[in-house]
XYZ file of C-alpha atoms in Angstrom:
696
model
C -112.635 -153.913 -51.023
C -110.380 -150.896 -52.411
C -106.800 -152.131 -52.506
C -104.381 -150.020 -49.596
C -101.537 -150.215 -50.715
C -102.445 -148.563 -53.991
C -103.188 -145.141 -51.529
C -100.911 -142.027 -50.388
C -102.298 -139.269 -48.974
C -99.388 -136.835 -49.595
C -100.126 -133.103 -48.874
C -97.643 -130.530 -50.936
C -96.197 -128.047 -48.105
C -93.868 -124.791 -48.474
C -92.566 -121.556 -48.526
C -94.637 -118.685 -49.845
C -93.565 -118.151 -53.775
C -92.330 -121.481 -53.511
C -94.497 -123.042 -55.976
C -96.569 -125.394 -54.658
C -99.918 -124.328 -55.712
C -98.557 -124.732 -59.778
C -96.742 -128.112 -58.804
C -100.306 -129.254 -57.702
C -101.558 -127.941 -60.613
C -98.933 -130.053 -62.801
C -100.014 -132.645 -60.412
C -103.507 -132.822 -62.460
C -102.667 -132.002 -65.662
C -100.006 -134.748 -65.874
C -102.828 -137.583 -63.950
C -106.038 -136.353 -66.655
C -107.484 -134.166 -63.755
C -107.781 -130.943 -65.933
C -107.069 -130.116 -68.898
C -106.213 -127.078 -69.399
C -103.200 -126.036 -67.072
C -103.948 -122.467 -64.213
C -101.639 -120.201 -63.437
C -101.786 -118.640 -60.273
C -99.867 -115.325 -61.083
C -103.035 -115.561 -63.748
C -105.623 -115.728 -60.913
C -107.183 -119.548 -62.649
C -105.246 -122.209 -60.704
C -107.596 -125.095 -59.633
C -107.177 -125.642 -55.593
C -106.705 -121.469 -55.492
C -110.655 -121.555 -55.526
C -111.162 -117.964 -53.208
C -111.283 -114.843 -54.934
C -108.503 -113.684 -51.916
C -106.666 -116.938 -53.190
C -107.104 -115.100 -56.380
C -105.606 -112.000 -55.833
C -103.213 -112.081 -53.742
C -101.546 -115.264 -55.752
C -101.513 -117.339 -52.091
C -103.275 -120.384 -51.083
C -105.191 -119.397 -47.443
C -107.439 -122.794 -47.105
C -105.818 -126.034 -48.193
C -106.805 -127.823 -50.498
C -108.040 -131.543 -51.091
C -108.112 -133.338 -54.356
C -108.255 -136.751 -55.203
C -106.241 -138.451 -59.030
C -104.337 -141.448 -60.284
C -101.180 -142.203 -61.658
C -99.564 -145.544 -61.869
C -103.080 -147.655 -60.994
C -102.588 -145.283 -57.616
C -105.131 -143.347 -55.876
C -103.287 -139.609 -54.525
C -105.458 -138.010 -52.851
C -103.857 -134.495 -53.044
C -103.309 -131.677 -50.472
C -102.087 -128.156 -51.509
C -101.311 -126.173 -47.837
C -100.840 -122.403 -47.434
C -97.617 -121.363 -47.204
C -98.070 -117.963 -45.106
C -96.795 -117.786 -41.749
C -100.182 -116.518 -40.532
C -101.986 -120.240 -41.503
C -99.782 -121.943 -40.713
C -102.262 -123.741 -38.563
C -104.001 -124.624 -42.101
C -100.127 -126.622 -42.342
C -100.371 -128.243 -39.205
C -103.685 -130.126 -39.583
C -103.714 -130.816 -42.430
C -100.330 -132.776 -42.086
C -101.498 -134.416 -39.282
C -104.220 -136.466 -41.520
C -101.554 -136.571 -43.934
C -99.281 -139.771 -44.432
C -96.268 -138.867 -46.752
C -95.764 -135.165 -47.848
C -93.983 -132.912 -50.759
C -91.909 -130.202 -49.585
C -90.910 -127.683 -52.406
C -88.242 -125.300 -52.146
C -87.725 -122.673 -54.675
C -84.223 -123.251 -56.274
C -83.064 -119.478 -55.470
C -84.565 -118.690 -52.091
C -83.608 -122.060 -51.088
C -84.850 -123.225 -47.692
C -87.101 -120.195 -46.329
C -88.392 -118.769 -42.844
C -91.706 -120.876 -43.427
C -90.293 -124.302 -44.824
C -89.231 -124.202 -41.618
C -91.767 -124.055 -39.971
C -93.753 -126.511 -42.341
C -90.119 -128.850 -41.381
C -90.633 -128.596 -38.128
C -93.873 -129.229 -37.779
C -93.923 -132.192 -40.720
C -91.049 -133.792 -37.744
C -93.337 -133.553 -35.012
C -96.163 -135.078 -36.799
C -93.074 -138.090 -38.643
C -94.351 -137.655 -41.421
C -92.341 -139.016 -44.794
C -91.097 -136.479 -47.066
C -89.638 -136.232 -50.881
C -87.799 -133.289 -51.631
C -88.799 -131.008 -55.182
C -86.610 -128.308 -55.773
C -88.410 -126.194 -58.288
C -88.005 -123.703 -60.018
C -84.483 -124.139 -61.126
C -85.488 -122.191 -64.056
C -85.028 -118.282 -62.606
C -82.215 -116.476 -62.309
C -80.077 -117.057 -59.464
C -81.223 -120.713 -59.128
C -78.751 -123.216 -57.686
C -79.874 -126.806 -56.438
C -76.973 -127.686 -55.148
C -76.724 -124.622 -52.842
C -80.287 -125.598 -51.984
C -78.751 -129.404 -50.847
C -76.533 -128.101 -48.246
C -79.043 -125.844 -47.396
C -81.670 -128.870 -46.243
C -78.432 -130.449 -44.547
C -78.032 -127.845 -42.328
C -80.536 -125.351 -42.069
C -82.946 -127.979 -40.931
C -80.684 -130.634 -39.761
C -82.678 -132.731 -42.365
C -80.517 -135.890 -44.964
C -81.354 -135.360 -48.990
C -81.171 -138.456 -50.881
C -80.564 -137.591 -54.466
C -81.803 -138.881 -56.723
C -82.152 -136.935 -59.756
C -79.190 -133.987 -61.421
C -79.942 -130.492 -64.032
C -78.874 -130.380 -67.438
C -78.494 -127.236 -66.720
C -79.405 -123.823 -64.776
C -81.621 -120.911 -65.010
C -82.030 -120.223 -68.953
C -80.532 -123.221 -69.442
C -82.085 -125.665 -67.669
C -83.736 -127.815 -69.663
C -83.724 -131.661 -67.514
C -83.178 -134.195 -64.630
C -80.800 -137.162 -64.720
C -83.059 -139.741 -63.184
C -79.990 -141.468 -61.460
C -81.682 -144.963 -60.382
C -81.989 -145.666 -63.999
C -78.240 -142.653 -65.339
C -81.030 -142.179 -68.217
C -81.494 -137.936 -68.911
C -85.635 -136.874 -69.470
C -84.919 -134.086 -72.429
C -87.524 -131.716 -72.022
C -88.266 -129.597 -75.534
C -89.529 -126.099 -75.402
C -93.703 -126.114 -76.203
C -94.016 -126.388 -72.395
C -95.982 -130.104 -72.950
C -94.936 -131.799 -69.988
C -95.474 -135.277 -71.401
C -93.104 -133.855 -74.963
C -90.391 -134.829 -73.504
C -87.514 -137.561 -74.799
C -85.151 -140.255 -72.721
C -81.307 -139.849 -73.682
C -78.148 -141.274 -72.642
C -76.631 -138.563 -69.733
C -74.062 -135.491 -71.207
C -70.795 -136.628 -72.105
C -69.848 -133.555 -69.174
C -71.850 -134.729 -66.662
C -70.718 -138.839 -65.927
C -68.291 -137.878 -63.779
C -70.726 -136.329 -61.655
C -73.410 -138.787 -62.275
C -71.412 -141.597 -61.133
C -70.212 -139.941 -57.585
C -73.918 -138.553 -56.678
C -74.863 -142.028 -57.518
C -72.722 -143.635 -55.456
C -73.924 -141.746 -52.747
C -77.343 -142.484 -53.200
C -75.972 -146.009 -52.932
C -73.973 -145.918 -49.712
C -77.055 -144.097 -47.794
C -79.899 -146.933 -49.565
C -77.875 -150.208 -48.088
C -77.444 -148.590 -45.058
C -81.137 -150.192 -45.025
C -80.245 -153.519 -45.468
C -76.955 -155.325 -43.184
C -77.542 -158.248 -46.447
C -77.587 -155.837 -49.705
C -74.846 -153.371 -47.083
C -72.231 -156.736 -47.632
C -72.672 -157.470 -50.848
C -72.292 -153.827 -51.700
C -68.987 -153.966 -49.454
C -67.934 -157.408 -51.894
C -68.603 -155.467 -54.544
C -71.259 -156.156 -55.974
C -74.479 -152.964 -56.525
C -78.279 -154.324 -55.852
C -79.952 -154.355 -58.641
C -82.498 -151.025 -59.169
C -85.252 -153.047 -57.982
C -84.344 -153.968 -55.298
C -82.447 -150.329 -54.720
C -86.316 -148.437 -54.874
C -86.934 -151.053 -52.257
C -84.138 -150.042 -49.251
C -84.789 -146.170 -50.082
C -89.168 -146.462 -49.877
C -87.827 -147.922 -46.374
C -85.417 -145.199 -46.301
C -87.812 -142.438 -46.363
C -90.973 -144.616 -44.628
C -88.104 -145.108 -41.511
C -87.984 -140.464 -42.152
C -83.720 -142.249 -42.271
C -83.329 -140.070 -45.349
C -85.256 -137.926 -47.474
C -85.389 -138.780 -51.487
C -84.606 -134.936 -52.946
C -84.897 -133.945 -57.394
C -85.186 -131.226 -59.186
C -87.015 -129.394 -61.506
C -89.633 -126.911 -62.831
C -93.179 -126.942 -62.145
C -94.305 -123.497 -63.995
C -91.778 -125.225 -67.227
C -93.760 -128.616 -66.720
C -89.889 -129.665 -66.106
C -89.290 -133.058 -63.524
C -92.735 -133.858 -62.801
C -93.044 -137.152 -63.099
C -90.375 -138.225 -61.938
C -92.096 -136.506 -57.950
C -95.184 -138.845 -58.840
C -93.096 -141.475 -60.129
C -91.283 -141.593 -56.575
C -94.957 -140.465 -54.352
C -95.618 -143.994 -55.109
C -92.157 -145.784 -55.579
C -91.429 -144.096 -51.699
C -94.328 -142.673 -49.787
C -95.621 -144.803 -47.570
C -99.506 -145.931 -48.153
C -101.983 -145.242 -44.964
C -100.878 -149.096 -43.890
C -97.295 -148.619 -43.432
C -97.920 -145.726 -41.482
C -97.622 -146.082 -36.996
C -101.576 -146.419 -36.471
C -103.124 -143.511 -34.646
C -103.712 -144.343 -30.706
C -106.701 -144.514 -29.597
C -107.282 -141.709 -25.698
C -110.094 -141.689 -23.207
C -112.396 -138.722 -22.488
C -109.702 -137.662 -20.446
C -107.307 -137.292 -23.205
C -105.243 -140.364 -21.326
C -103.759 -143.156 -23.794
C -106.023 -146.385 -23.174
C -103.434 -148.031 -25.479
C -106.401 -149.277 -28.217
C -104.750 -148.085 -32.022
C -106.850 -147.435 -34.418
C -104.999 -149.302 -37.538
C -105.674 -149.031 -40.696
C -108.070 -152.008 -41.532
C -111.941 -151.515 -43.103
C -113.078 -154.320 -40.966
C -112.783 -153.191 -37.918
C -115.056 -149.819 -36.306
C -115.041 -146.679 -37.451
C -112.630 -144.474 -36.373
C -112.118 -141.114 -38.428
C -110.636 -137.632 -37.803
C -112.808 -133.940 -39.034
C -109.239 -131.919 -39.907
C -111.145 -129.325 -41.650
C -114.608 -127.573 -41.653
C -115.708 -125.170 -45.452
C -118.668 -123.743 -45.668
C -120.096 -123.421 -49.459
C -123.102 -122.885 -51.467
C -124.919 -126.655 -50.285
C -123.658 -125.718 -46.789
C -120.646 -127.521 -44.579
C -118.265 -129.711 -45.960
C -116.368 -131.869 -42.906
C -112.944 -133.213 -44.786
C -112.528 -136.268 -43.239
C -109.945 -138.750 -43.103
C -110.957 -142.418 -41.977
C -108.620 -144.618 -40.072
C -110.097 -147.440 -39.396
C -113.926 -149.256 -40.461
C -115.980 -147.646 -43.158
C -118.332 -144.862 -43.908
C -121.973 -145.772 -45.375
C -123.868 -143.196 -46.957
C -126.907 -142.538 -45.171
C -125.263 -144.213 -41.232
C -125.274 -142.030 -37.865
C -122.379 -142.112 -36.532
C -121.233 -140.497 -32.466
C -119.081 -137.572 -32.085
C -117.458 -138.217 -29.061
C -116.209 -134.077 -28.992
C -120.394 -133.403 -27.295
C -121.831 -136.960 -27.473
C -124.165 -136.568 -30.292
C -124.608 -138.645 -32.783
C -125.105 -137.674 -36.154
C -126.639 -138.377 -39.542
C -123.687 -139.042 -42.920
C -126.012 -137.021 -45.172
C -123.837 -137.561 -48.152
C -120.192 -138.793 -48.687
C -118.107 -136.735 -51.958
C -114.254 -137.104 -53.088
C -113.488 -133.774 -53.479
C -111.072 -132.022 -56.848
C -110.754 -128.473 -55.122
C -114.841 -127.065 -55.321
C -115.804 -130.209 -57.456
C -117.246 -132.740 -56.149
C -118.484 -136.493 -56.708
C -120.978 -138.120 -54.441
C -119.623 -141.851 -52.993
C -121.782 -144.887 -51.232
C -119.550 -145.539 -48.986
C -115.885 -144.985 -48.099
C -113.738 -147.160 -45.917
C -109.733 -146.978 -43.395
C -107.258 -144.792 -46.149
C -109.859 -142.424 -47.585
C -109.913 -138.738 -47.249
C -113.400 -137.420 -47.866
C -115.843 -135.032 -47.088
C -118.887 -135.797 -45.672
C -122.153 -133.235 -45.811
C -124.935 -133.121 -43.113
C -123.303 -132.367 -40.138
C -124.768 -130.276 -37.815
C -121.769 -129.894 -34.636
C -118.731 -131.097 -36.042
C -115.899 -129.243 -35.224
C -111.667 -129.224 -36.286
C -110.232 -132.000 -34.100
C -113.365 -134.163 -33.277
C -113.020 -137.924 -33.441
C -116.283 -139.851 -35.363
C -116.700 -142.889 -34.969
C -118.343 -146.713 -34.045
C -122.018 -145.792 -32.134
C -121.758 -149.224 -30.519
C -117.298 -149.020 -30.083
C -116.874 -145.404 -29.269
C -113.326 -143.705 -29.163
C -111.271 -140.634 -29.579
C -108.035 -140.518 -31.387
C -105.901 -137.890 -30.299
C -107.109 -134.215 -30.353
C -105.426 -131.787 -32.587
C -103.764 -128.511 -30.392
C -103.635 -124.832 -31.824
C -102.632 -122.133 -30.221
C -103.660 -119.015 -28.153
C -104.456 -115.559 -30.734
C -102.328 -112.930 -30.081
C -103.709 -110.492 -31.500
C -107.322 -109.266 -30.999
C -109.262 -106.075 -33.369
C -113.187 -104.854 -32.842
C -115.350 -105.389 -35.590
C -119.248 -103.660 -36.415
C -121.181 -103.934 -39.271
C -121.635 -100.584 -41.141
C -125.198 -101.550 -41.725
C -127.566 -101.347 -39.302
C -129.995 -104.652 -38.852
C -127.415 -107.244 -40.188
C -125.669 -108.068 -36.320
C -127.463 -111.250 -36.632
C -125.818 -111.749 -40.474
C -122.198 -110.571 -39.139
C -122.840 -113.725 -36.000
C -123.495 -116.090 -38.490
C -121.025 -115.422 -40.306
C -118.332 -114.665 -37.884
C -120.161 -118.712 -36.022
C -119.386 -120.722 -39.255
C -116.222 -119.142 -40.006
C -114.570 -120.370 -36.181
C -115.376 -123.282 -37.454
C -113.529 -123.071 -40.761
C -110.860 -121.826 -38.883
C -109.859 -122.753 -34.938
C -107.790 -120.202 -34.569
C -109.567 -118.011 -35.371
C -111.757 -116.743 -32.059
C -114.833 -114.074 -31.413
C -116.121 -112.774 -28.510
C -117.831 -110.090 -27.180
C -116.969 -107.274 -24.751
C -118.398 -107.605 -21.420
C -118.090 -103.772 -21.082
C -119.014 -102.631 -24.047
C -121.198 -105.098 -26.306
C -118.236 -105.512 -29.202
C -117.339 -108.216 -31.280
C -113.893 -108.400 -30.729
C -112.678 -110.782 -33.266
C -108.727 -112.548 -32.275
C -106.484 -114.189 -34.948
C -102.526 -114.977 -35.598
C -101.349 -111.672 -36.965
C -102.333 -108.682 -39.041
C -102.966 -111.063 -42.488
C -104.907 -113.576 -40.847
C -107.255 -110.897 -39.457
C -107.506 -108.667 -42.329
C -108.784 -112.015 -44.777
C -111.345 -112.262 -42.315
C -113.130 -109.088 -42.660
C -112.233 -109.766 -46.448
C -113.892 -112.490 -46.485
C -116.885 -111.534 -44.267
C -117.509 -108.497 -46.853
C -116.905 -110.626 -50.033
C -118.888 -114.056 -48.966
C -120.910 -113.331 -46.529
C -122.230 -109.341 -47.918
C -121.773 -107.577 -44.196
C -119.817 -104.991 -44.536
C -117.411 -104.252 -41.214
C -116.055 -101.283 -39.470
C -112.589 -102.690 -38.199
C -110.654 -100.699 -34.674
C -107.053 -100.371 -34.796
C -105.326 -103.902 -33.513
C -104.542 -104.436 -30.132
C -102.189 -106.764 -28.497
C -102.934 -109.656 -26.237
C -101.650 -108.559 -22.781
C -101.459 -110.456 -20.390
C -100.473 -109.866 -16.385
C -98.612 -111.482 -13.507
C -97.532 -110.868 -10.442
C -93.768 -110.093 -8.773
C -94.128 -110.403 -4.477
C -95.385 -113.178 -2.355
C -97.697 -112.464 0.249
C -99.011 -114.010 2.758
C -103.595 -113.044 2.844
C -106.828 -113.747 4.342
C -109.660 -112.554 3.998
C -114.091 -112.932 5.669
C -116.754 -113.156 3.464
C -119.911 -111.869 5.969
C -122.792 -111.888 5.189
C -126.504 -111.463 7.571
C -129.392 -110.541 5.006
C -132.300 -112.622 7.306
C -132.541 -116.387 7.210
C -128.992 -118.574 6.947
C -126.167 -116.655 6.301
C -123.180 -116.224 4.737
C -119.423 -116.807 6.190
C -116.457 -117.947 5.198
C -112.224 -117.711 5.639
C -109.761 -118.265 3.920
C -105.942 -117.864 4.748
C -103.378 -118.025 1.770
C -100.016 -117.762 -0.117
C -99.346 -115.647 -3.293
C -96.088 -116.594 -5.203
C -95.277 -116.196 -8.611
C -94.294 -118.898 -11.216
C -92.090 -119.765 -14.144
C -92.876 -117.982 -17.199
C -94.972 -119.923 -18.696
C -96.036 -121.657 -15.638
C -99.855 -121.208 -16.244
C -101.971 -120.973 -12.346
C -101.437 -123.565 -10.196
C -104.180 -124.217 -6.851
C -103.061 -126.347 -3.730
C -105.232 -126.768 -0.406
C -102.761 -127.387 3.120
C -105.138 -126.722 5.721
C -105.435 -128.979 8.277
C -108.095 -129.721 11.099
C -110.848 -129.676 9.101
C -110.447 -126.135 9.368
C -111.845 -125.288 5.848
C -113.844 -128.463 4.815
C -112.847 -130.947 2.413
C -116.032 -130.233 0.263
C -115.402 -126.181 0.063
C -111.940 -126.754 -1.256
C -112.983 -127.029 -4.826
C -115.490 -123.691 -4.714
C -111.317 -121.678 -3.155
C -110.932 -123.231 -6.555
C -113.126 -122.151 -8.668
C -113.337 -118.903 -6.809
C -109.938 -117.492 -7.987
C -109.473 -119.517 -10.968
C -112.918 -117.453 -12.164
C -111.426 -114.631 -11.624
C -107.984 -115.067 -13.111
C -110.109 -113.700 -16.134
C -109.190 -109.924 -15.438
C -106.542 -108.696 -14.276
C -106.342 -105.407 -11.623
C -104.056 -103.314 -13.443
C -105.896 -103.552 -17.457
C -108.389 -106.118 -16.724
C -105.910 -108.806 -19.343
C -106.524 -112.630 -17.723
C -103.814 -113.162 -15.307
C -100.650 -115.705 -15.490
C -97.493 -117.452 -13.506
C -98.774 -117.482 -10.604
C -100.281 -119.736 -7.491
C -101.804 -119.971 -4.549
C -102.028 -121.741 -1.626
C -104.934 -122.963 1.054
C -103.227 -123.080 3.975
C -105.975 -121.556 6.371
C -108.981 -120.575 7.503
C -112.410 -120.666 9.403
C -115.949 -121.991 8.801
C -119.829 -121.560 10.550
C -121.641 -125.724 10.491
C -124.915 -123.181 9.883
C -124.395 -120.398 7.403
C -120.558 -122.433 5.833
C -121.125 -122.689 1.801
C -119.963 -123.598 -1.577
C -121.068 -119.817 -2.396
C -119.111 -118.057 0.713
C -116.058 -119.963 0.098
C -115.696 -119.367 -4.135
C -117.220 -115.419 -2.996
C -114.658 -114.722 -0.586
C -112.013 -116.199 -3.287
C -112.985 -113.942 -5.419
C -112.772 -110.617 -2.865
C -109.035 -112.385 -1.434
C -108.072 -111.827 -5.322
C -109.140 -108.063 -5.560
C -107.537 -107.745 -2.028
C -104.449 -109.404 -2.721
C -103.118 -108.493 -6.852
C -102.578 -105.319 -6.268
C -100.088 -106.507 -3.099
C -98.850 -108.598 -5.003
C -96.406 -106.503 -7.328
C -98.533 -106.494 -10.265
C -96.938 -106.569 -13.633
C -97.705 -106.321 -17.547
C -97.000 -108.981 -19.820
C -96.098 -108.857 -23.433
C -96.531 -110.972 -26.008
C -92.708 -111.786 -27.794
C -93.020 -112.621 -31.473
C -89.548 -114.766 -33.326
C -88.971 -112.888 -36.813
C -87.491 -114.273 -38.988
C -86.609 -111.222 -41.872
C -85.203 -111.947 -44.967
C -83.139 -108.690 -46.962
C -81.158 -107.609 -49.419
C -77.302 -107.042 -48.592
C -77.765 -103.524 -49.406
C -80.051 -102.804 -46.571
C -79.019 -104.884 -43.801
C -78.318 -101.859 -41.517
C -81.239 -100.390 -42.061
C -83.698 -103.421 -41.163
C -81.298 -103.607 -37.877
C -80.833 -100.380 -36.976
C -85.327 -100.482 -37.869
C -85.727 -104.115 -35.306
C -83.509 -102.358 -33.112
C -85.844 -99.011 -32.722
C -88.610 -101.169 -32.220
C -87.146 -103.241 -29.601
C -86.263 -106.261 -31.180
C -83.108 -108.140 -29.513
C -81.076 -109.939 -32.726
C -80.058 -113.362 -32.019
C -78.713 -114.846 -35.106
C -77.307 -113.612 -38.595
C -76.633 -115.408 -42.297
C -75.774 -115.165 -45.355
C -77.935 -116.344 -48.407
C -76.505 -116.446 -51.615
C -79.165 -113.445 -52.578
C -79.279 -111.749 -48.824
C -79.024 -112.124 -45.788
C -81.810 -113.148 -43.248
C -81.653 -111.938 -39.272
C -82.912 -113.915 -37.061
C -84.161 -112.475 -34.440
C -86.852 -111.293 -32.006
C -89.809 -108.276 -30.908
C -93.392 -107.125 -28.805
C -95.630 -107.730 -30.726
C -97.135 -104.525 -29.962
C -93.783 -102.656 -31.946
C -95.225 -104.880 -34.771
C -97.509 -103.603 -36.938
C -97.275 -102.355 -40.429
C -94.101 -103.946 -40.008
C -94.446 -105.503 -43.784
C -95.115 -101.702 -45.702
C -91.773 -100.639 -43.532
C -90.148 -103.536 -44.352
C -90.950 -103.211 -48.850
C -89.755 -99.693 -48.727
C -86.781 -99.385 -46.945
C -86.273 -102.665 -49.505
C -87.370 -101.479 -52.400
C -90.166 -104.478 -52.211
C -87.418 -107.595 -51.632
C -87.509 -108.138 -47.856
C -89.960 -111.013 -46.695
C -90.823 -111.892 -43.135
C -92.400 -114.102 -41.159
C -93.130 -114.819 -37.480
C -94.692 -116.381 -34.853
C -95.050 -116.346 -31.358
C -92.707 -117.519 -28.658
C -93.865 -116.479 -25.090
C -94.828 -113.652 -22.877
C -92.336 -111.060 -20.539
C -92.522 -107.963 -18.541
C -93.588 -104.497 -20.951
C -91.312 -102.301 -19.671
C -92.740 -99.792 -17.709
C -93.427 -97.061 -19.720
C -94.913 -99.420 -21.756
C -97.236 -100.462 -19.135
C -98.257 -97.654 -18.003
C -98.686 -95.917 -22.039
C -101.166 -99.460 -21.995
C -103.461 -98.909 -18.676
C -103.992 -95.599 -19.896
C -104.939 -95.824 -23.254
C -108.247 -98.707 -21.182
C -109.156 -96.638 -18.693
C -109.756 -93.262 -21.459
C -111.206 -96.350 -23.412
C -113.235 -97.257 -20.900
C -114.222 -93.279 -19.314
C -115.078 -92.427 -22.412
C -117.391 -96.166 -23.029
C -119.350 -94.612 -19.885
C -120.078 -91.240 -20.783
């Protein structure tokens, strides 16, 4: 049995362009996994193996790899930084025990770093921080440390200090040992020497070292007492205390370096081993029953307990579907049968492989604490629990946001419709935030996703990976509908056509709810006028109708139906009759309740150089944006705002034009709000025109 204390399951996450993938490359080089370093800007990084990644220089899929450092096994996941792929970060954090947050030395805490940090807080993942790119113009380690405190409200524990900055950055000082690590200019990460810190930095070293000790001794009363009496803890004790505080999320050990120049990465690797938790030191996952209620049982990390594993990512390659799985407890052997609690079906594990980006190593068995890829599973999707047939249990499922943007696609060549359908089914399995639907009226295939870039990449994958050329319609916003007025109404459903008829009468109240409440149903019928057994049919009828609103056919939400009275017939009433009555009542009453169109509002975080702030704010106002805050950053300004998604198409192009290519932004869904009348009328008119054109 493998020693679990020697395992580290870690993720590397950060904003676009902070240097995550480059850091991963350096780790692989240092740990002997690769011999030649590939660069992101050349499109040759190991973990960016998709063509789209290599071209765009960004990471889209999280890639998994395994390597060894100081006799410890590191399972590393390199996650995407771009906002449209945050789902990848979210699901990776779900299965990791620790993480390394990489921040750019000049850009500091950027928009996406904040979102990722928030996700990591929600998943309670212990983290180290690497302030990277200190060789860049405008880099400032101490400024970024302050930003981490102010913007993320986190407590960084400074572990290393940079020697020199920008062009003169030569190495780092380890505060624990007071040693300076200085690299030569050969670019070889292993060509360094260790010496005493430069004389002009001795004071700074002592200041930050005292700060580090003061934060560390808070973890232990005995060490604290001794320290107050003037006894300084030794390095081993300090390491133990830092480990305890890091795992308890009291602070985040912070390192500095330049991954691209191969400086400072060893110390981060040492810290991963020294301070991040092994699988047994993380709170165990709660087990839930079929309805999602906690059973009180926990999936304790122990190979001898029943099998509990979570599929957190599906990836398709030339050998078939790879299911990336984190094993929480138990063992998993090649060829065994396992139960998928979501589908209720058993599946056979064909092969177990350890991944290294897109290479693999076959394993006979895996055990609690491992992250492996399984081959041969048919019906497993992201978030499904795999467990022991004889002793089943489900782990807490993942929750994915609803898409906010859609676009119609059709194959350009005749006869490729089946090929398109097969490709999209595979892509949905891989990415839970991506949905595909068929439009009932037009028969068009509609793709739904989290943003323009998200859908753009999906169309690109269709073409390159699956060889399907598609014609793409204009992106559509996912509007919603609601009601704004309370009404009381009644409907009687009667049908007489030979034999038994249909009869159902319902009296009901429709009333608007708070935004974000969804749909509620209540029955207050007394005296049996609507028999109990028919009430669920009324609820079902209304619920089915919600999918299509009366204004423009968008789903209707945020209202309540109360069934107050009704009538039935002893022979002609049935569940079907009451369901029909509810559907007709919906069509009759919603138009009377002053329906409104709702539009999705996005949360924006825009970065712009100082000179262009006025233009950017003016442009956001034209897009009906609400400016909430403006923060000055050393290299420009950050504007926090909200704006309707419908106004944000093509924004990246406009922003780059205004800022001469220096502007950046990220956006995520915030909430729905009533669309202005002019906008609503325009949307409804367009939809009616489309319908009329299709009907011809």
